[in-house]
PDB file of C-alpha atoms in Angstrom:
ATOM      1  CA  UNK A   1      -0.019  -0.016  -0.036  1.00  0.00           C
ATOM      2  CA  UNK A   2       1.426   3.327  -0.935  1.00  0.00           C
ATOM      3  CA  UNK A   3       2.166   5.810   1.780  1.00  0.00           C
ATOM      4  CA  UNK A   4      -0.788   7.930   2.756  1.00  0.00           C
ATOM      5  CA  UNK A   5      -0.564  11.672   2.307  1.00  0.00           C
ATOM      6  CA  UNK A   6      -1.956  12.078   5.713  1.00  0.00           C
ATOM      7  CA  UNK A   7       1.277  10.851   7.101  1.00  0.00           C
ATOM      8  CA  UNK A   8       2.754  14.173   6.193  1.00  0.00           C
ATOM      9  CA  UNK A   9       0.179  16.177   7.957  1.00  0.00           C
ATOM     10  CA  UNK A  10       1.082  18.124  11.090  1.00  0.00           C
ATOM     11  CA  UNK A  11      -2.065  16.874  12.917  1.00  0.00           C
ATOM     12  CA  UNK A  12      -1.782  13.305  14.232  1.00  0.00           C
ATOM     13  CA  UNK A  13      -4.696  10.830  13.546  1.00  0.00           C
ATOM     14  CA  UNK A  14      -6.974  10.313  16.477  1.00  0.00           C
ATOM     15  CA  UNK A  15      -9.877   8.485  14.983  1.00  0.00           C
ATOM     16  CA  UNK A  16     -10.887   5.861  12.444  1.00  0.00           C
ATOM     17  CA  UNK A  17     -14.414   5.942  11.043  1.00  0.00           C
ATOM     18  CA  UNK A  18     -15.607   2.888   9.226  1.00  0.00           C
ATOM     19  CA  UNK A  19     -18.380   2.041   6.859  1.00  0.00           C
ATOM     20  CA  UNK A  20     -20.202  -1.238   7.795  1.00  0.00           C
ATOM     21  CA  UNK A  21     -21.306  -3.417   4.867  1.00  0.00           C
ATOM     22  CA  UNK A  22     -18.489  -4.717   2.607  1.00  0.00           C
ATOM     23  CA  UNK A  23     -15.966  -3.095   4.965  1.00  0.00           C
ATOM     24  CA  UNK A  24     -16.420  -4.616   8.365  1.00  0.00           C
ATOM     25  CA  UNK A  25     -18.780  -7.385   7.247  1.00  0.00           C
ATOM     26  CA  UNK A  26     -19.818  -8.767   3.893  1.00  0.00           C
ATOM     27  CA  UNK A  27     -23.324  -9.872   2.919  1.00  0.00           C
ATOM     28  CA  UNK A  28     -21.883 -12.384   0.281  1.00  0.00           C
ATOM     29  CA  UNK A  29     -20.249 -15.078   2.401  1.00  0.00           C
ATOM     30  CA  UNK A  30     -23.297 -17.312   2.252  1.00  0.00           C
ATOM     31  CA  UNK A  31     -26.829 -17.520   0.901  1.00  0.00           C
ATOM     32  CA  UNK A  32     -28.300 -14.036   0.389  1.00  0.00           C
ATOM     33  CA  UNK A  33     -31.752 -12.690   0.843  1.00  0.00           C
ATOM     34  CA  UNK A  34     -32.217  -9.741  -1.341  1.00  0.00           C
ATOM     35  CA  UNK A  35     -35.015  -8.492  -3.681  1.00  0.00           C
ATOM     36  CA  UNK A  36     -35.110 -11.601  -5.820  1.00  0.00           C
ATOM     37  CA  UNK A  37     -35.540 -13.880  -2.806  1.00  0.00           C
ATOM     38  CA  UNK A  38     -38.155 -11.620  -1.258  1.00  0.00           C
ATOM     39  CA  UNK A  39     -40.148 -11.608  -4.507  1.00  0.00           C
ATOM     40  CA  UNK A  40     -40.057 -15.298  -4.723  1.00  0.00           C
ATOM     41  CA  UNK A  41     -41.353 -15.749  -1.226  1.00  0.00           C
ATOM     42  CA  UNK A  42     -44.105 -13.251  -1.861  1.00  0.00           C
ATOM     43  CA  UNK A  43     -45.045 -15.150  -4.979  1.00  0.00           C
ATOM     44  CA  UNK A  44     -44.759 -12.271  -7.398  1.00  0.00           C
ATOM     45  CA  UNK A  45     -42.459 -11.617 -10.363  1.00  0.00           C
ATOM     46  CA  UNK A  46     -39.218  -9.619 -10.058  1.00  0.00           C
ATOM     47  CA  UNK A  47     -40.476  -7.443 -12.837  1.00  0.00           C
ATOM     48  CA  UNK A  48     -43.408  -6.379 -10.730  1.00  0.00           C
ATOM     49  CA  UNK A  49     -41.591  -6.276  -7.409  1.00  0.00           C
ATOM     50  CA  UNK A  50     -38.342  -4.407  -8.186  1.00  0.00           C
ATOM     51  CA  UNK A  51     -39.770  -1.073  -9.369  1.00  0.00           C
ATOM     52  CA  UNK A  52     -41.799  -0.762  -6.158  1.00  0.00           C
ATOM     53  CA  UNK A  53     -38.996  -2.067  -3.835  1.00  0.00           C
ATOM     54  CA  UNK A  54     -36.413   0.330  -5.277  1.00  0.00           C
ATOM     55  CA  UNK A  55     -38.864   3.166  -5.079  1.00  0.00           C
ATOM     56  CA  UNK A  56     -38.818   2.907  -1.269  1.00  0.00           C
ATOM     57  CA  UNK A  57     -35.011   2.549  -0.855  1.00  0.00           C
ATOM     58  CA  UNK A  58     -34.296   6.149   0.189  1.00  0.00           C
ATOM     59  CA  UNK A  59     -37.263   6.113   2.627  1.00  0.00           C
ATOM     60  CA  UNK A  60     -36.031   2.847   4.101  1.00  0.00           C
ATOM     61  CA  UNK A  61     -32.512   4.154   4.416  1.00  0.00           C
ATOM     62  CA  UNK A  62     -33.611   7.254   6.161  1.00  0.00           C
ATOM     63  CA  UNK A  63     -35.884   5.316   8.524  1.00  0.00           C
ATOM     64  CA  UNK A  64     -39.146   6.655   7.173  1.00  0.00           C
ATOM     65  CA  UNK A  65     -40.439   3.214   6.303  1.00  0.00           C
ATOM     66  CA  UNK A  66     -39.846  -0.187   8.055  1.00  0.00           C
ATOM     67  CA  UNK A  67     -39.734  -3.426   6.122  1.00  0.00           C
ATOM     68  CA  UNK A  68     -43.251  -4.608   7.046  1.00  0.00           C
ATOM     69  CA  UNK A  69     -44.730  -1.294   5.989  1.00  0.00           C
ATOM     70  CA  UNK A  70     -43.051  -1.533   2.547  1.00  0.00           C
ATOM     71  CA  UNK A  71     -44.129  -5.169   2.081  1.00  0.00           C
ATOM     72  CA  UNK A  72     -47.782  -4.264   3.000  1.00  0.00           C
ATOM     73  CA  UNK A  73     -47.650  -1.435   0.577  1.00  0.00           C
ATOM     74  CA  UNK A  74     -46.412  -3.667  -2.185  1.00  0.00           C
ATOM     75  CA  UNK A  75     -48.996  -6.220  -1.295  1.00  0.00           C
ATOM     76  CA  UNK A  76     -51.853  -3.678  -1.538  1.00  0.00           C
ATOM     77  CA  UNK A  77     -50.478  -2.239  -4.772  1.00  0.00           C
ATOM     78  CA  UNK A  78     -50.035  -5.518  -6.601  1.00  0.00           C
ATOM     79  CA  UNK A  79     -53.004  -7.182  -4.805  1.00  0.00           C
ATOM     80  CA  UNK A  80     -52.090 -10.586  -3.710  1.00  0.00           C
ATOM     81  CA  UNK A  81     -52.592 -12.524  -0.485  1.00  0.00           C
ATOM     82  CA  UNK A  82     -49.713 -10.804   1.259  1.00  0.00           C
ATOM     83  CA  UNK A  83     -50.484 -10.763   5.011  1.00  0.00           C
ATOM     84  CA  UNK A  84     -49.589 -14.376   5.699  1.00  0.00           C
ATOM     85  CA  UNK A  85     -46.402 -13.977   3.571  1.00  0.00           C
ATOM     86  CA  UNK A  86     -44.972 -10.834   5.212  1.00  0.00           C
ATOM     87  CA  UNK A  87     -44.134 -12.548   8.417  1.00  0.00           C
ATOM     88  CA  UNK A  88     -42.149 -15.185   6.604  1.00  0.00           C
ATOM     89  CA  UNK A  89     -40.270 -12.587   4.529  1.00  0.00           C
ATOM     90  CA  UNK A  90     -39.614 -10.418   7.581  1.00  0.00           C
ATOM     91  CA  UNK A  91     -38.255 -13.328   9.561  1.00  0.00           C
ATOM     92  CA  UNK A  92     -35.907 -14.483   6.671  1.00  0.00           C
ATOM     93  CA  UNK A  93     -34.784 -11.067   6.035  1.00  0.00           C
ATOM     94  CA  UNK A  94     -33.881 -10.331   9.690  1.00  0.00           C
ATOM     95  CA  UNK A  95     -32.215 -13.724   9.947  1.00  0.00           C
ATOM     96  CA  UNK A  96     -30.111 -13.011   6.951  1.00  0.00           C
ATOM     97  CA  UNK A  97     -28.928  -9.621   8.266  1.00  0.00           C
ATOM     98  CA  UNK A  98     -28.179 -11.013  11.763  1.00  0.00           C
ATOM     99  CA  UNK A  99     -26.228 -13.928  10.389  1.00  0.00           C
ATOM    100  CA  UNK A 100     -24.109 -11.608   8.290  1.00  0.00           C
ATOM    101  CA  UNK A 101     -23.389  -9.415  11.324  1.00  0.00           C
ATOM    102  CA  UNK A 102     -22.579 -12.556  13.355  1.00  0.00           C
ATOM    103  CA  UNK A 103     -20.060 -13.869  10.942  1.00  0.00           C
ATOM    104  CA  UNK A 104     -17.317 -11.210  11.743  1.00  0.00           C
ATOM    105  CA  UNK A 105     -13.947 -12.444  10.481  1.00  0.00           C
ATOM    106  CA  UNK A 106     -11.084 -12.632  13.073  1.00  0.00           C
ATOM    107  CA  UNK A 107      -9.001 -10.388  10.912  1.00  0.00           C
ATOM    108  CA  UNK A 108     -11.665  -7.555  11.259  1.00  0.00           C
ATOM    109  CA  UNK A 109     -11.822  -8.032  15.079  1.00  0.00           C
ATOM    110  CA  UNK A 110      -8.079  -8.089  15.312  1.00  0.00           C
ATOM    111  CA  UNK A 111      -7.872  -4.826  13.418  1.00  0.00           C
ATOM    112  CA  UNK A 112     -10.334  -3.196  15.845  1.00  0.00           C
ATOM    113  CA  UNK A 113      -8.500  -4.557  18.844  1.00  0.00           C
ATOM    114  CA  UNK A 114      -5.135  -3.205  17.461  1.00  0.00           C
ATOM    115  CA  UNK A 115      -6.632   0.193  16.867  1.00  0.00           C
ATOM    116  CA  UNK A 116      -8.004   0.222  20.378  1.00  0.00           C
ATOM    117  CA  UNK A 117      -4.553  -0.701  21.765  1.00  0.00           C
ATOM    118  CA  UNK A 118      -3.208   2.340  19.982  1.00  0.00           C
ATOM    119  CA  UNK A 119      -5.828   4.647  21.649  1.00  0.00           C
ATOM    120  CA  UNK A 120      -7.791   5.252  18.376  1.00  0.00           C
ATOM    121  CA  UNK A 121     -11.332   6.469  18.655  1.00  0.00           C
ATOM    122  CA  UNK A 122     -13.527   4.277  16.410  1.00  0.00           C
ATOM    123  CA  UNK A 123     -16.591   5.449  14.665  1.00  0.00           C
ATOM    124  CA  UNK A 124     -19.298   3.959  12.428  1.00  0.00           C
ATOM    125  CA  UNK A 125     -21.223   5.557   9.639  1.00  0.00           C
ATOM    126  CA  UNK A 126     -23.634   3.208   7.887  1.00  0.00           C
ATOM    127  CA  UNK A 127     -26.429   3.676   5.386  1.00  0.00           C
ATOM    128  CA  UNK A 128     -28.785   1.003   6.611  1.00  0.00           C
ATOM    129  CA  UNK A 129     -32.383  -0.015   7.079  1.00  0.00           C
ATOM    130  CA  UNK A 130     -34.168  -0.667  10.413  1.00  0.00           C
ATOM    131  CA  UNK A 131     -33.734  -4.422  10.159  1.00  0.00           C
ATOM    132  CA  UNK A 132     -29.973  -3.894   9.667  1.00  0.00           C
ATOM    133  CA  UNK A 133     -29.646  -1.377  12.402  1.00  0.00           C
ATOM    134  CA  UNK A 134     -31.187  -3.866  14.842  1.00  0.00           C
ATOM    135  CA  UNK A 135     -28.634  -6.479  13.732  1.00  0.00           C
ATOM    136  CA  UNK A 136     -25.702  -3.995  13.997  1.00  0.00           C
ATOM    137  CA  UNK A 137     -26.597  -3.243  17.700  1.00  0.00           C
ATOM    138  CA  UNK A 138     -26.680  -6.969  18.549  1.00  0.00           C
ATOM    139  CA  UNK A 139     -23.376  -7.685  16.791  1.00  0.00           C
ATOM    140  CA  UNK A 140     -19.966  -8.293  18.351  1.00  0.00           C
ATOM    141  CA  UNK A 141     -18.642  -5.273  16.530  1.00  0.00           C
ATOM    142  CA  UNK A 142     -20.869  -2.807  18.372  1.00  0.00           C
ATOM    143  CA  UNK A 143     -18.877  -2.509  21.546  1.00  0.00           C
ATOM    144  CA  UNK A 144     -15.830  -1.268  19.663  1.00  0.00           C
ATOM    145  CA  UNK A 145     -17.555   1.875  18.444  1.00  0.00           C
ATOM    146  CA  UNK A 146     -17.187   5.093  20.326  1.00  0.00           C
ATOM    147  CA  UNK A 147     -19.654   6.814  18.051  1.00  0.00           C
ATOM    148  CA  UNK A 148     -22.359   5.371  15.766  1.00  0.00           C
ATOM    149  CA  UNK A 149     -24.348   7.104  13.030  1.00  0.00           C
ATOM    150  CA  UNK A 150     -26.939   4.873  11.495  1.00  0.00           C
ATOM    151  CA  UNK A 151     -28.918   6.479   8.688  1.00  0.00           C
ATOM    152  CA  UNK A 152     -32.278   5.105   9.533  1.00  0.00           C
ATOM    153  CA  UNK A 153     -31.969   6.370  13.053  1.00  0.00           C
ATOM    154  CA  UNK A 154     -30.991   9.970  12.197  1.00  0.00           C
ATOM    155  CA  UNK A 155     -32.725  10.519   8.823  1.00  0.00           C
ATOM    156  CA  UNK A 156     -29.406  11.358   7.033  1.00  0.00           C
ATOM    157  CA  UNK A 157     -27.491   9.137   4.614  1.00  0.00           C
ATOM    158  CA  UNK A 158     -24.228   9.117   2.943  1.00  0.00           C
ATOM    159  CA  UNK A 159     -22.894  11.028   0.963  1.00  0.00           C
ATOM    160  CA  UNK A 160     -24.590  13.895   2.865  1.00  0.00           C
ATOM    161  CA  UNK A 161     -21.766  15.693   4.736  1.00  0.00           C
ATOM    162  CA  UNK A 162     -23.779  16.073   7.969  1.00  0.00           C
ATOM    163  CA  UNK A 163     -23.670  12.381   8.859  1.00  0.00           C
ATOM    164  CA  UNK A 164     -19.904  12.593   8.743  1.00  0.00           C
ATOM    165  CA  UNK A 165     -19.779  15.708  10.840  1.00  0.00           C
ATOM    166  CA  UNK A 166     -22.170  14.288  13.399  1.00  0.00           C
ATOM    167  CA  UNK A 167     -19.852  11.202  13.859  1.00  0.00           C
ATOM    168  CA  UNK A 168     -16.736  13.533  14.195  1.00  0.00           C
ATOM    169  CA  UNK A 169     -18.551  15.754  16.660  1.00  0.00           C
ATOM    170  CA  UNK A 170     -19.353  12.771  18.819  1.00  0.00           C
ATOM    171  CA  UNK A 171     -15.737  11.687  18.619  1.00  0.00           C
ATOM    172  CA  UNK A 172     -14.536  15.179  19.339  1.00  0.00           C
ATOM    173  CA  UNK A 173     -12.131  15.181  16.413  1.00  0.00           C
ATOM    174  CA  UNK A 174     -11.625  17.275  13.335  1.00  0.00           C
ATOM    175  CA  UNK A 175     -11.641  15.915   9.767  1.00  0.00           C
ATOM    176  CA  UNK A 176      -7.826  16.178   9.556  1.00  0.00           C
ATOM    177  CA  UNK A 177      -7.561  13.801  12.556  1.00  0.00           C
ATOM    178  CA  UNK A 178      -9.679  11.147  10.965  1.00  0.00           C
ATOM    179  CA  UNK A 179      -9.095   8.130   8.735  1.00  0.00           C
ATOM    180  CA  UNK A 180     -12.237   7.120   6.862  1.00  0.00           C
ATOM    181  CA  UNK A 181     -12.462   3.471   5.713  1.00  0.00           C
ATOM    182  CA  UNK A 182     -15.008   2.240   3.298  1.00  0.00           C
ATOM    183  CA  UNK A 183     -15.535   0.096   0.310  1.00  0.00           C
ATOM    184  CA  UNK A 184     -16.470   3.176  -1.714  1.00  0.00           C
ATOM    185  CA  UNK A 185     -20.217   2.965  -2.173  1.00  0.00           C
ATOM    186  CA  UNK A 186     -22.531   5.931  -1.876  1.00  0.00           C
ATOM    187  CA  UNK A 187     -19.604   8.328  -2.795  1.00  0.00           C
ATOM    188  CA  UNK A 188     -18.396   7.997   0.741  1.00  0.00           C
ATOM    189  CA  UNK A 189     -14.746   8.271  -0.058  1.00  0.00           C
ATOM    190  CA  UNK A 190     -15.279  11.373  -2.252  1.00  0.00           C
ATOM    191  CA  UNK A 191     -17.285  13.215   0.511  1.00  0.00           C
ATOM    192  CA  UNK A 192     -14.654  12.194   3.152  1.00  0.00           C
ATOM    193  CA  UNK A 193     -11.911  13.726   0.965  1.00  0.00           C
ATOM    194  CA  UNK A 194     -13.871  16.902   0.324  1.00  0.00           C
ATOM    195  CA  UNK A 195     -14.379  17.401   4.097  1.00  0.00           C
ATOM    196  CA  UNK A 196     -10.640  17.029   4.800  1.00  0.00           C
ATOM    197  CA  UNK A 197     -10.662  13.424   6.188  1.00  0.00           C
ATOM    198  CA  UNK A 198      -8.173  10.890   4.886  1.00  0.00           C
ATOM    199  CA  UNK A 199     -10.093   8.292   3.016  1.00  0.00           C
ATOM    200  CA  UNK A 200      -8.776   4.767   2.424  1.00  0.00           C
ATOM    201  CA  UNK A 201     -10.631   2.248   0.279  1.00  0.00           C
ATOM    202  CA  UNK A 202     -11.313  -1.138   1.952  1.00  0.00           C
ATOM    203  CA  UNK A 203     -10.363  -3.646  -0.613  1.00  0.00           C
ATOM    204  CA  UNK A 204     -10.632  -6.959   1.106  1.00  0.00           C
ATOM    205  CA  UNK A 205     -14.359  -7.598   0.097  1.00  0.00           C
ATOM    206  CA  UNK A 206     -14.430  -5.843  -3.263  1.00  0.00           C
ATOM    207  CA  UNK A 207     -14.425  -9.166  -5.107  1.00  0.00           C
ATOM    208  CA  UNK A 208     -17.329 -10.518  -3.042  1.00  0.00           C
ATOM    209  CA  UNK A 209     -19.536  -7.618  -3.831  1.00  0.00           C
ATOM    210  CA  UNK A 210     -18.507  -6.661  -7.343  1.00  0.00           C
ATOM    211  CA  UNK A 211     -17.276  -3.291  -6.027  1.00  0.00           C
ATOM    212  CA  UNK A 212     -14.856  -1.299  -8.089  1.00  0.00           C
ATOM    213  CA  UNK A 213     -11.375  -0.066  -7.342  1.00  0.00           C
ATOM    214  CA  UNK A 214     -11.184   3.751  -7.077  1.00  0.00           C
ATOM    215  CA  UNK A 215      -7.717   4.669  -8.266  1.00  0.00           C
ATOM    216  CA  UNK A 216      -8.034   8.155  -6.749  1.00  0.00           C
ATOM    217  CA  UNK A 217      -7.760   6.752  -3.240  1.00  0.00           C
ATOM    218  CA  UNK A 218      -5.191   4.584  -1.444  1.00  0.00           C
ATOM    219  CA  UNK A 219      -6.195   0.969  -1.152  1.00  0.00           C
ATOM    220  CA  UNK A 220      -5.893  -1.315   1.811  1.00  0.00           C
ATOM    221  CA  UNK A 221      -5.916  -4.920   0.635  1.00  0.00           C
ATOM    222  CA  UNK A 222      -6.111  -6.296   4.200  1.00  0.00           C
ATOM    223  CA  UNK A 223      -7.536  -4.906   7.457  1.00  0.00           C
ATOM    224  CA  UNK A 224      -4.080  -4.902   9.046  1.00  0.00           C
ATOM    225  CA  UNK A 225      -3.122  -2.200   6.593  1.00  0.00           C
ATOM    226  CA  UNK A 226      -5.592   0.160   8.285  1.00  0.00           C
ATOM    227  CA  UNK A 227      -3.781  -0.284  11.539  1.00  0.00           C
ATOM    228  CA  UNK A 228      -0.445   0.359   9.788  1.00  0.00           C
ATOM    229  CA  UNK A 229      -1.844   3.556   8.205  1.00  0.00           C
ATOM    230  CA  UNK A 230      -3.021   4.804  11.677  1.00  0.00           C
ATOM    231  CA  UNK A 231       0.160   3.822  13.329  1.00  0.00           C
ATOM    232  CA  UNK A 232       2.492   5.545  10.896  1.00  0.00           C
ATOM    233  CA  UNK A 233       0.526   8.770  11.205  1.00  0.00           C
ATOM    234  CA  UNK A 234       0.871   9.145  14.973  1.00  0.00           C
TER     235      UNK A 234
END
């Protein structure tokens, strides 16, 4: 990994702020339960389901709609015997998210422990739905965070700058004192850079999710490189 520009800054790093999905955990290490699987369990075609499902994404991300509300609305719109199917879909969706959050790799936990050993403050910024927020708060990752900003709980999502500022205010750090680690979705790395943070692309799950390398930003191929980046800056 090439040396980060932030190592040349006068201010030392005090915090590392992480994205969640495809950064600290991946949703692709086992069977998935996304839109196609939901549509199948509801007994409707993907062609009918996806336009309605995607239409609610921002509202779900900002916490304005919960999973069951969306499924009920889709059921009323398409008109099928949905009430008895919603409970099944809801249970499977929550189980999928909880399992993903339970399967935290040891290399991720070791990274977080090593950062804590170096007195790093650790933050989390995640665009997530209510069923994901519930799983995040139950996960073994949660105790490591000194500040948590979940989009569905605060009504703000990446790449809006305010969600970054809220996390930094809670950590009592400036942008120049922060590493930001994410796979690169939702223009998170671009916003972090614009705010004066030090973005580092998490590359260890990119092949899982089909994510793309962003040449503009330094790449960490393994979690231990995040610790090295923080260590060499202090």
